[in-house]
mmCIF file of N, CA and C in Angstrom:
data_model
loop_
_atom_site.group_PDB
_atom_site.id
_atom_site.type_symbol
_atom_site.label_atom_id
_atom_site.label_comp_id
_atom_site.label_asym_id
_atom_site.label_seq_id
_atom_site.Cartn_x
_atom_site.Cartn_y
_atom_site.Cartn_z
ATOM 1 N N ILE A 1 4.815 7.767 4.751
ATOM 2 C CA ILE A 1 4.467 6.914 3.624
ATOM 3 C C ILE A 1 3.360 5.942 4.044
ATOM 4 N N TYR A 2 3.464 5.424 5.257
ATOM 5 C CA TYR A 2 2.481 4.447 5.740
ATOM 6 C C TYR A 2 1.075 5.045 5.748
ATOM 7 N N ARG A 3 0.950 6.241 6.298
ATOM 8 C CA ARG A 3 -0.370 6.885 6.345
ATOM 9 C C ARG A 3 -0.862 7.253 4.950
ATOM 10 N N GLU A 4 0.046 7.709 4.108
ATOM 11 C CA GLU A 4 -0.337 8.071 2.737
ATOM 12 C C GLU A 4 -0.817 6.835 1.964
ATOM 13 N N LEU A 5 -0.160 5.709 2.156
ATOM 14 C CA LEU A 5 -0.594 4.479 1.507
ATOM 15 C C LEU A 5 -1.988 4.082 2.002
ATOM 16 N N GLY A 6 -2.186 4.113 3.305
ATOM 17 C CA GLY A 6 -3.491 3.785 3.859
ATOM 18 C C GLY A 6 -4.588 4.701 3.362
ATOM 19 N N GLN A 7 -4.295 5.998 3.288
ATOM 20 C CA GLN A 7 -5.283 6.961 2.807
ATOM 21 C C GLN A 7 -5.593 6.737 1.329
ATOM 22 N N THR A 8 -4.579 6.400 0.554
ATOM 23 C CA THR A 8 -4.781 6.107 -0.874
ATOM 24 C C THR A 8 -5.709 4.909 -1.051
ATOM 25 N N ILE A 9 -5.468 3.873 -0.276
ATOM 26 C CA ILE A 9 -6.309 2.681 -0.364
ATOM 27 C C ILE A 9 -7.744 3.026 0.046
ATOM 28 N N TRP A 10 -7.866 3.771 1.126
ATOM 29 C CA TRP A 10 -9.196 4.169 1.613
ATOM 30 C C TRP A 10 -9.936 4.998 0.562
ATOM 31 N N ASP A 11 -9.246 5.959 -0.035
ATOM 32 C CA ASP A 11 -9.883 6.890 -0.966
ATOM 33 C C ASP A 11 -10.201 6.279 -2.328
ATOM 34 N N TYR A 12 -9.335 5.402 -2.828
ATOM 35 C CA TYR A 12 -9.444 4.988 -4.228
ATOM 36 C C TYR A 12 -9.703 3.497 -4.460
ATOM 37 N N VAL A 13 -9.518 2.650 -3.456
ATOM 38 C CA VAL A 13 -9.630 1.216 -3.680
ATOM 39 C C VAL A 13 -10.681 0.587 -2.762
ATOM 40 N N GLY A 14 -11.420 1.399 -2.063
ATOM 41 C CA GLY A 14 -12.414 0.902 -1.121
ATOM 42 C C GLY A 14 -13.667 0.378 -1.814
ATOM 43 N N MET A 15 -14.722 0.323 -1.045
ATOM 44 C CA MET A 15 -15.975 -0.242 -1.546
ATOM 45 C C MET A 15 -16.542 0.540 -2.728
ATOM 46 N N SER A 16 -16.445 1.857 -2.716
ATOM 47 C CA SER A 16 -16.957 2.639 -3.850
ATOM 48 C C SER A 16 -15.786 3.065 -4.704
ATOM 49 N N ARG A 17 -15.352 2.186 -5.562
ATOM 50 C CA ARG A 17 -14.197 2.450 -6.415
ATOM 51 C C ARG A 17 -14.641 2.452 -7.870
ATOM 52 N N ASP A 18 -13.855 3.126 -8.670
ATOM 53 C CA ASP A 18 -14.103 3.138 -10.105
ATOM 54 C C ASP A 18 -12.765 3.100 -10.827
ATOM 55 N N GLU A 19 -12.815 3.008 -12.131
ATOM 56 C CA GLU A 19 -11.590 2.868 -12.919
ATOM 57 C C GLU A 19 -10.664 4.063 -12.739
ATOM 58 N N LYS A 20 -11.213 5.259 -12.736
ATOM 59 C CA LYS A 20 -10.389 6.459 -12.571
ATOM 60 C C LYS A 20 -9.679 6.444 -11.215
ATOM 61 N N GLY A 21 -10.401 6.101 -10.158
ATOM 62 C CA GLY A 21 -9.805 6.033 -8.830
ATOM 63 C C GLY A 21 -8.740 4.957 -8.725
ATOM 64 N N LEU A 22 -8.995 3.800 -9.328
ATOM 65 C CA LEU A 22 -8.009 2.725 -9.309
ATOM 66 C C LEU A 22 -6.745 3.125 -10.064
ATOM 67 N N ASN A 23 -6.901 3.813 -11.175
ATOM 68 C CA ASN A 23 -5.729 4.290 -11.906
ATOM 69 C C ASN A 23 -4.946 5.300 -11.083
ATOM 70 N N THR A 24 -5.653 6.156 -10.351
ATOM 71 C CA THR A 24 -4.993 7.098 -9.453
ATOM 72 C C THR A 24 -4.222 6.336 -8.377
ATOM 73 N N ALA A 25 -4.839 5.313 -7.804
ATOM 74 C CA ALA A 25 -4.188 4.512 -6.768
ATOM 75 C C ALA A 25 -2.939 3.818 -7.303
ATOM 76 N N ILE A 26 -3.013 3.293 -8.512
ATOM 77 C CA ILE A 26 -1.857 2.627 -9.114
ATOM 78 C C ILE A 26 -0.686 3.594 -9.190
ATOM 79 N N GLU A 27 -0.920 4.792 -9.665
ATOM 80 C CA GLU A 27 0.160 5.782 -9.777
ATOM 81 C C GLU A 27 0.699 6.194 -8.410
ATOM 82 N N LYS A 28 -0.198 6.402 -7.447
ATOM 83 C CA LYS A 28 0.238 6.799 -6.104
ATOM 84 C C LYS A 28 1.060 5.697 -5.445
ATOM 85 N N VAL A 29 0.627 4.448 -5.581
ATOM 86 C CA VAL A 29 1.368 3.342 -4.981
ATOM 87 C C VAL A 29 2.733 3.191 -5.654
ATOM 88 N N ARG A 30 2.808 3.354 -6.947
ATOM 89 C CA ARG A 30 4.109 3.299 -7.638
ATOM 90 C C ARG A 30 5.057 4.363 -7.101
ATOM 91 N N LYS A 31 4.551 5.568 -6.912
ATOM 92 C CA LYS A 31 5.390 6.648 -6.384
ATOM 93 C C LYS A 31 5.818 6.374 -4.948
ATOM 94 N N LEU A 32 4.909 5.844 -4.143
ATOM 95 C CA LEU A 32 5.250 5.518 -2.750
ATOM 96 C C LEU A 32 6.294 4.406 -2.690
ATOM 97 N N ARG A 33 6.167 3.407 -3.555
ATOM 98 C CA ARG A 33 7.179 2.336 -3.613
ATOM 99 C C ARG A 33 8.548 2.921 -3.939
ATOM 100 N N GLN A 34 8.573 3.777 -4.947
ATOM 101 C CA GLN A 34 9.842 4.374 -5.355
ATOM 102 C C GLN A 34 10.437 5.205 -4.219
ATOM 103 N N GLU A 35 9.610 5.985 -3.566
ATOM 104 C CA GLU A 35 10.076 6.808 -2.451
ATOM 105 C C GLU A 35 10.607 5.932 -1.313
ATOM 106 N N PHE A 36 9.888 4.887 -0.984
ATOM 107 C CA PHE A 36 10.286 4.019 0.120
ATOM 108 C C PHE A 36 11.607 3.316 -0.168
ATOM 109 N N TRP A 37 11.734 2.703 -1.346
ATOM 110 C CA TRP A 37 12.915 1.900 -1.656
ATOM 111 C C TRP A 37 14.120 2.728 -2.080
ATOM 112 N N SER A 38 13.943 4.026 -2.286
ATOM 113 C CA SER A 38 15.083 4.841 -2.732
ATOM 114 C C SER A 38 15.765 5.591 -1.596
ATOM 115 N N GLY A 39 15.469 5.270 -0.378
ATOM 116 C CA GLY A 39 16.216 5.923 0.678
ATOM 117 C C GLY A 39 15.431 6.204 1.935
ATOM 118 N N TYR A 40 14.524 5.353 2.287
ATOM 119 C CA TYR A 40 13.748 5.511 3.516
ATOM 120 C C TYR A 40 14.689 5.345 4.700
ATOM 121 N N LYS A 41 14.722 6.313 5.601
ATOM 122 C CA LYS A 41 15.612 6.285 6.762
ATOM 123 C C LYS A 41 14.810 5.977 8.020
ATOM 124 N N LEU A 42 15.363 5.121 8.856
ATOM 125 C CA LEU A 42 14.736 4.761 10.120
ATOM 126 C C LEU A 42 15.430 5.465 11.273
ATOM 127 N N SER A 43 14.639 5.868 12.237
ATOM 128 C CA SER A 43 15.218 6.397 13.458
ATOM 129 C C SER A 43 15.155 5.312 14.523
ATOM 130 N N GLY A 44 15.773 5.546 15.644
ATOM 131 C CA GLY A 44 15.792 4.564 16.727
ATOM 132 C C GLY A 44 17.192 4.041 16.923
ATOM 133 N N SER A 45 17.312 3.084 17.807
ATOM 134 C CA SER A 45 18.625 2.529 18.101
ATOM 135 C C SER A 45 18.628 1.026 17.890
ATOM 136 N N GLU A 46 19.813 0.453 17.956
ATOM 137 C CA GLU A 46 19.954 -0.989 17.819
ATOM 138 C C GLU A 46 19.649 -1.694 19.134
ATOM 139 N N GLU A 47 19.511 -0.948 20.194
ATOM 140 C CA GLU A 47 19.254 -1.498 21.518
ATOM 141 C C GLU A 47 17.756 -1.743 21.694
ATOM 142 N N GLY A 48 17.367 -2.938 22.060
ATOM 143 C CA GLY A 48 15.976 -3.233 22.368
ATOM 144 C C GLY A 48 15.061 -3.211 21.154
ATOM 145 N N PHE A 49 13.774 -3.117 21.428
ATOM 146 C CA PHE A 49 12.737 -3.146 20.397
ATOM 147 C C PHE A 49 12.659 -1.798 19.680
ATOM 148 N N ASN A 50 12.640 -1.816 18.378
ATOM 149 C CA ASN A 50 12.556 -0.594 17.574
ATOM 150 C C ASN A 50 11.211 -0.596 16.840
ATOM 151 N N LYS A 51 10.269 0.180 17.344
ATOM 152 C CA LYS A 51 8.926 0.255 16.757
ATOM 153 C C LYS A 51 8.985 0.753 15.310
ATOM 154 N N ASN A 52 9.920 1.661 15.017
ATOM 155 C CA ASN A 52 10.042 2.173 13.641
ATOM 156 C C ASN A 52 10.461 1.078 12.666
ATOM 157 N N LEU A 53 11.305 0.175 13.120
ATOM 158 C CA LEU A 53 11.717 -0.939 12.268
ATOM 159 C C LEU A 53 10.538 -1.870 11.989
ATOM 160 N N GLU A 54 9.722 -2.128 13.008
ATOM 161 C CA GLU A 54 8.533 -2.956 12.822
ATOM 162 C C GLU A 54 7.596 -2.312 11.793
ATOM 163 N N LEU A 55 7.348 -1.012 11.930
ATOM 164 C CA LEU A 55 6.468 -0.308 11.003
ATOM 165 C C LEU A 55 7.039 -0.326 9.583
ATOM 166 N N ALA A 56 8.344 -0.144 9.449
ATOM 167 C CA ALA A 56 8.977 -0.184 8.125
ATOM 168 C C ALA A 56 8.810 -1.565 7.491
ATOM 169 N N GLY A 57 8.909 -2.609 8.293
ATOM 170 C CA GLY A 57 8.708 -3.964 7.772
ATOM 171 C C GLY A 57 7.289 -4.178 7.282
ATOM 172 N N ARG A 58 6.328 -3.682 8.036
ATOM 173 C CA ARG A 58 4.926 -3.796 7.613
ATOM 174 C C ARG A 58 4.688 -2.999 6.334
ATOM 175 N N LEU A 59 5.280 -1.818 6.269
ATOM 176 C CA LEU A 59 5.128 -0.982 5.082
ATOM 177 C C LEU A 59 5.771 -1.644 3.866
ATOM 178 N N ALA A 60 6.962 -2.209 4.047
ATOM 179 C CA ALA A 60 7.645 -2.899 2.943
ATOM 180 C C ALA A 60 6.790 -4.049 2.426
ATOM 181 N N ARG A 61 6.197 -4.798 3.348
ATOM 182 C CA ARG A 61 5.333 -5.916 2.950
ATOM 183 C C ARG A 61 4.110 -5.415 2.187
ATOM 184 N N ALA A 62 3.498 -4.347 2.687
ATOM 185 C CA ALA A 62 2.303 -3.810 2.029
ATOM 186 C C ALA A 62 2.641 -3.283 0.638
ATOM 187 N N LEU A 63 3.747 -2.560 0.522
ATOM 188 C CA LEU A 63 4.134 -2.003 -0.778
ATOM 189 C C LEU A 63 4.523 -3.102 -1.759
ATOM 190 N N THR A 64 5.050 -4.194 -1.248
ATOM 191 C CA THR A 64 5.485 -5.291 -2.103
ATOM 192 C C THR A 64 4.319 -6.144 -2.588
ATOM 193 N N HIS A 65 3.345 -6.389 -1.701
ATOM 194 C CA HIS A 65 2.293 -7.346 -2.017
ATOM 195 C C HIS A 65 0.983 -6.732 -2.490
ATOM 196 N N PHE A 66 0.760 -5.473 -2.208
ATOM 197 C CA PHE A 66 -0.503 -4.863 -2.621
ATOM 198 C C PHE A 66 -0.414 -4.440 -4.076
ATOM 199 N N ASP A 67 -1.392 -4.836 -4.858
ATOM 200 C CA ASP A 67 -1.387 -4.557 -6.298
ATOM 201 C C ASP A 67 -2.715 -3.922 -6.718
ATOM 202 N N PRO A 68 -2.761 -2.569 -6.786
ATOM 203 C CA PRO A 68 -4.006 -1.930 -7.210
ATOM 204 C C PRO A 68 -4.423 -2.325 -8.615
ATOM 205 N N ALA A 69 -3.474 -2.690 -9.457
ATOM 206 C CA ALA A 69 -3.821 -3.103 -10.815
ATOM 207 C C ALA A 69 -4.669 -4.372 -10.788
ATOM 208 N N GLN A 70 -4.406 -5.250 -9.827
ATOM 209 C CA GLN A 70 -5.225 -6.450 -9.704
ATOM 210 C C GLN A 70 -6.656 -6.080 -9.317
ATOM 211 N N HIS A 71 -6.791 -5.067 -8.465
ATOM 212 C CA HIS A 71 -8.132 -4.595 -8.127
ATOM 213 C C HIS A 71 -8.832 -4.040 -9.372
ATOM 214 N N ALA A 72 -8.088 -3.367 -10.223
ATOM 215 C CA ALA A 72 -8.676 -2.821 -11.445
ATOM 216 C C ALA A 72 -9.169 -3.948 -12.351
ATOM 217 N N ARG A 73 -8.381 -5.008 -12.455
ATOM 218 C CA ARG A 73 -8.807 -6.154 -13.276
ATOM 219 C C ARG A 73 -10.061 -6.792 -12.691
ATOM 220 N N GLN A 74 -10.111 -6.904 -11.358
ATOM 221 C CA GLN A 74 -11.275 -7.504 -10.724
ATOM 222 C C GLN A 74 -12.508 -6.622 -10.889
ATOM 223 N N LEU A 75 -12.318 -5.310 -10.854
ATOM 224 C CA LEU A 75 -13.441 -4.399 -11.037
ATOM 225 C C LEU A 75 -14.111 -4.661 -12.386
ATOM 226 N N GLY A 76 -13.298 -4.891 -13.406
ATOM 227 C CA GLY A 76 -13.833 -5.168 -14.735
ATOM 228 C C GLY A 76 -14.620 -6.461 -14.792
ATOM 229 N N ARG A 77 -14.315 -7.388 -13.881
ATOM 230 C CA ARG A 77 -15.029 -8.676 -13.846
ATOM 231 C C ARG A 77 -16.121 -8.686 -12.788
ATOM 232 N N GLY A 78 -16.293 -7.577 -12.078
ATOM 233 C CA GLY A 78 -17.345 -7.495 -11.081
ATOM 234 C C GLY A 78 -17.015 -8.130 -9.753
ATOM 235 N N HIS A 79 -15.732 -8.364 -9.483
ATOM 236 C CA HIS A 79 -15.327 -8.972 -8.226
ATOM 237 C C HIS A 79 -14.838 -7.915 -7.249
ATOM 238 N N GLY A 80 -15.060 -8.156 -5.995
ATOM 239 C CA GLY A 80 -14.514 -7.301 -4.953
ATOM 240 C C GLY A 80 -13.190 -7.842 -4.488
ATOM 241 N N PRO A 81 -12.517 -7.122 -3.583
ATOM 242 C CA PRO A 81 -11.238 -7.593 -3.087
ATOM 243 C C PRO A 81 -11.407 -8.890 -2.301
ATOM 244 N N GLY A 82 -10.493 -9.802 -2.474
ATOM 245 C CA GLY A 82 -10.542 -11.074 -1.766
ATOM 246 C C GLY A 82 -9.673 -11.045 -0.533
ATOM 247 N N LYS A 83 -9.557 -12.178 0.128
ATOM 248 C CA LYS A 83 -8.816 -12.251 1.378
ATOM 249 C C LYS A 83 -7.326 -11.996 1.169
ATOM 250 N N ASN A 84 -6.796 -12.185 -0.014
ATOM 251 C CA ASN A 84 -5.380 -11.979 -0.265
ATOM 252 C C ASN A 84 -5.028 -10.540 -0.609
ATOM 253 N N HIS A 85 -5.988 -9.640 -0.526
ATOM 254 C CA HIS A 85 -5.747 -8.271 -0.919
ATOM 255 C C HIS A 85 -5.706 -7.319 0.266
ATOM 256 N N ALA A 86 -5.591 -7.831 1.453
ATOM 257 C CA ALA A 86 -5.546 -6.974 2.637
ATOM 258 C C ALA A 86 -4.253 -6.178 2.645
ATOM 259 N N LEU A 87 -4.323 -4.962 3.111
ATOM 260 C CA LEU A 87 -3.150 -4.111 3.177
ATOM 261 C C LEU A 87 -2.237 -4.534 4.304
ATOM 262 N N VAL A 88 -2.782 -4.740 5.468
ATOM 263 C CA VAL A 88 -2.002 -5.184 6.617
ATOM 264 C C VAL A 88 -2.839 -6.165 7.421
ATOM 265 N N ASP A 89 -2.205 -6.845 8.364
ATOM 266 C CA ASP A 89 -2.929 -7.797 9.223
ATOM 267 C C ASP A 89 -4.003 -7.115 10.008
#
């Protein structure tokens, strides 16, 4: 899901974006959110540092805070993505 989200952002919400691409991104992100929150399973153990848990946390944050629809609204006003629209740190 993490790579698919990143690829979606790269393909449809980057510097050369248009309304059709943004609408595609909105639908893809909605589906990824649903997939993630409906039963995403983590591997690893409770012992020590779990890299998969860290990645899941970053993905949850990105899926929660990233809003392609806001990018679509900004496109209509001629604005590019601002500092609050980053996918990850």
